[in-house]
mmCIF file of C-alpha atoms in Angstrom:
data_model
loop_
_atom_site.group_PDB
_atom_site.id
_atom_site.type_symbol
_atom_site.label_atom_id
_atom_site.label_comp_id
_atom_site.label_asym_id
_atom_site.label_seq_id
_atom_site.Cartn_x
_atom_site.Cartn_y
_atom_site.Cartn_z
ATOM 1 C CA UNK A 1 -2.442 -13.382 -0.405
ATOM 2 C CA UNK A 2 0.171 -11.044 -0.011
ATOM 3 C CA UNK A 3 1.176 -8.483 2.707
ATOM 4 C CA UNK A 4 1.989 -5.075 2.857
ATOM 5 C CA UNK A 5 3.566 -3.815 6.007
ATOM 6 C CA UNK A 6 3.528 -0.328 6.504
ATOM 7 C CA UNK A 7 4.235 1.723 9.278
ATOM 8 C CA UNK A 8 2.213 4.839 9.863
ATOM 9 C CA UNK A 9 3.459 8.645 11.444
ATOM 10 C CA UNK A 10 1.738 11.493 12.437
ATOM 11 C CA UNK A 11 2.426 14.245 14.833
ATOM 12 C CA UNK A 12 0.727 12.277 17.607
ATOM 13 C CA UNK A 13 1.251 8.531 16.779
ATOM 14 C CA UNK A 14 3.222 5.946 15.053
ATOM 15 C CA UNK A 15 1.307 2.766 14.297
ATOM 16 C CA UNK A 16 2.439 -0.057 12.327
ATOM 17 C CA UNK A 17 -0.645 -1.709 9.985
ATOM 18 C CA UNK A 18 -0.584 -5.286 7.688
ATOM 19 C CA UNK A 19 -2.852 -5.262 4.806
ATOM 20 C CA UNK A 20 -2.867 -7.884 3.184
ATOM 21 C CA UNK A 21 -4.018 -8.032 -0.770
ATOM 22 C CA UNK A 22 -5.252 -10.541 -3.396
ATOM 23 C CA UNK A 23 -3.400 -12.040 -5.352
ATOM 24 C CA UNK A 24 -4.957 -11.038 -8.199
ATOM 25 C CA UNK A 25 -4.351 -7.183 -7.301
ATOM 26 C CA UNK A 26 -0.660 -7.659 -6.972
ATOM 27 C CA UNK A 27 -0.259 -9.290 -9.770
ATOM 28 C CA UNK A 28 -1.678 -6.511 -11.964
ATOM 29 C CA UNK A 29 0.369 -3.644 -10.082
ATOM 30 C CA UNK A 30 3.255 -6.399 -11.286
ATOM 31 C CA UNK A 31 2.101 -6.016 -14.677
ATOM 32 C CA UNK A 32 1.204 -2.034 -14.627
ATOM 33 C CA UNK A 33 4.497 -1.773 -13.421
ATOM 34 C CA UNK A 34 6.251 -3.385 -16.066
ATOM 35 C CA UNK A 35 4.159 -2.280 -19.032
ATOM 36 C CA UNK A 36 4.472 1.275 -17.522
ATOM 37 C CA UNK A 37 8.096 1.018 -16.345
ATOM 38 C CA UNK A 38 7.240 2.179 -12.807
ATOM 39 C CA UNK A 39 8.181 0.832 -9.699
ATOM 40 C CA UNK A 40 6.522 -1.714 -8.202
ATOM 41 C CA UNK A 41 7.486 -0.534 -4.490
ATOM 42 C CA UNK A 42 6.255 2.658 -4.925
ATOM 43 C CA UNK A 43 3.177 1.384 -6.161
ATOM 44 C CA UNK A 44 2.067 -1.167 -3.695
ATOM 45 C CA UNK A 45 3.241 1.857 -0.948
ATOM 46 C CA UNK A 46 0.699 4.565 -2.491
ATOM 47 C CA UNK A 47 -1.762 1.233 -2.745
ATOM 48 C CA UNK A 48 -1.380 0.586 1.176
ATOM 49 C CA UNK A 49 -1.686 4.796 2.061
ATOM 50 C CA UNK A 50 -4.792 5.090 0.149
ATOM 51 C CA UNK A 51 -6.246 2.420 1.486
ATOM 52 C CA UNK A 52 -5.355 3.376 5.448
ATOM 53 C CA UNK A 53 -6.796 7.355 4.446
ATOM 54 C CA UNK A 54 -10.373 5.430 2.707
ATOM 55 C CA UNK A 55 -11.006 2.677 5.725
ATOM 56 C CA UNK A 56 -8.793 4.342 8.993
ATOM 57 C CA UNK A 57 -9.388 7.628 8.765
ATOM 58 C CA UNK A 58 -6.155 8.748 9.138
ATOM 59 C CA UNK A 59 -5.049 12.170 7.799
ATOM 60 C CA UNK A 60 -1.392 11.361 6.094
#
């Protein structure tokens, strides 16, 4: 498993969140990265946002 710390600001509150991902997810970001030249910080960011706006209803 791997972890993605991410720390979360809006006008009223700054949390910090761990989500932690399966293997198997990071290691095809890895590869979408590569094939697609992107970066693969950026990517697992955007990854951890969505995630926090689907399951903690937070409004980034």
């Amino acid at each position: 498993m791997n972890e993605i710390n991410i720390t979360i600001m809006t006008r009223a509150i700054t949390e910090k969140k761990t989500i932690t991902l399966r293997s198997e997810i990071v290691e095809r970001l890895e590869r979408i990265a590569q094939e697609e030249n992107r970066n693969f910080s950026n990517m697992m960011e955007t990854v951890a946002i969505n995630y926090l706006k689907q399951n903690d209803n937070y409004a980034l």
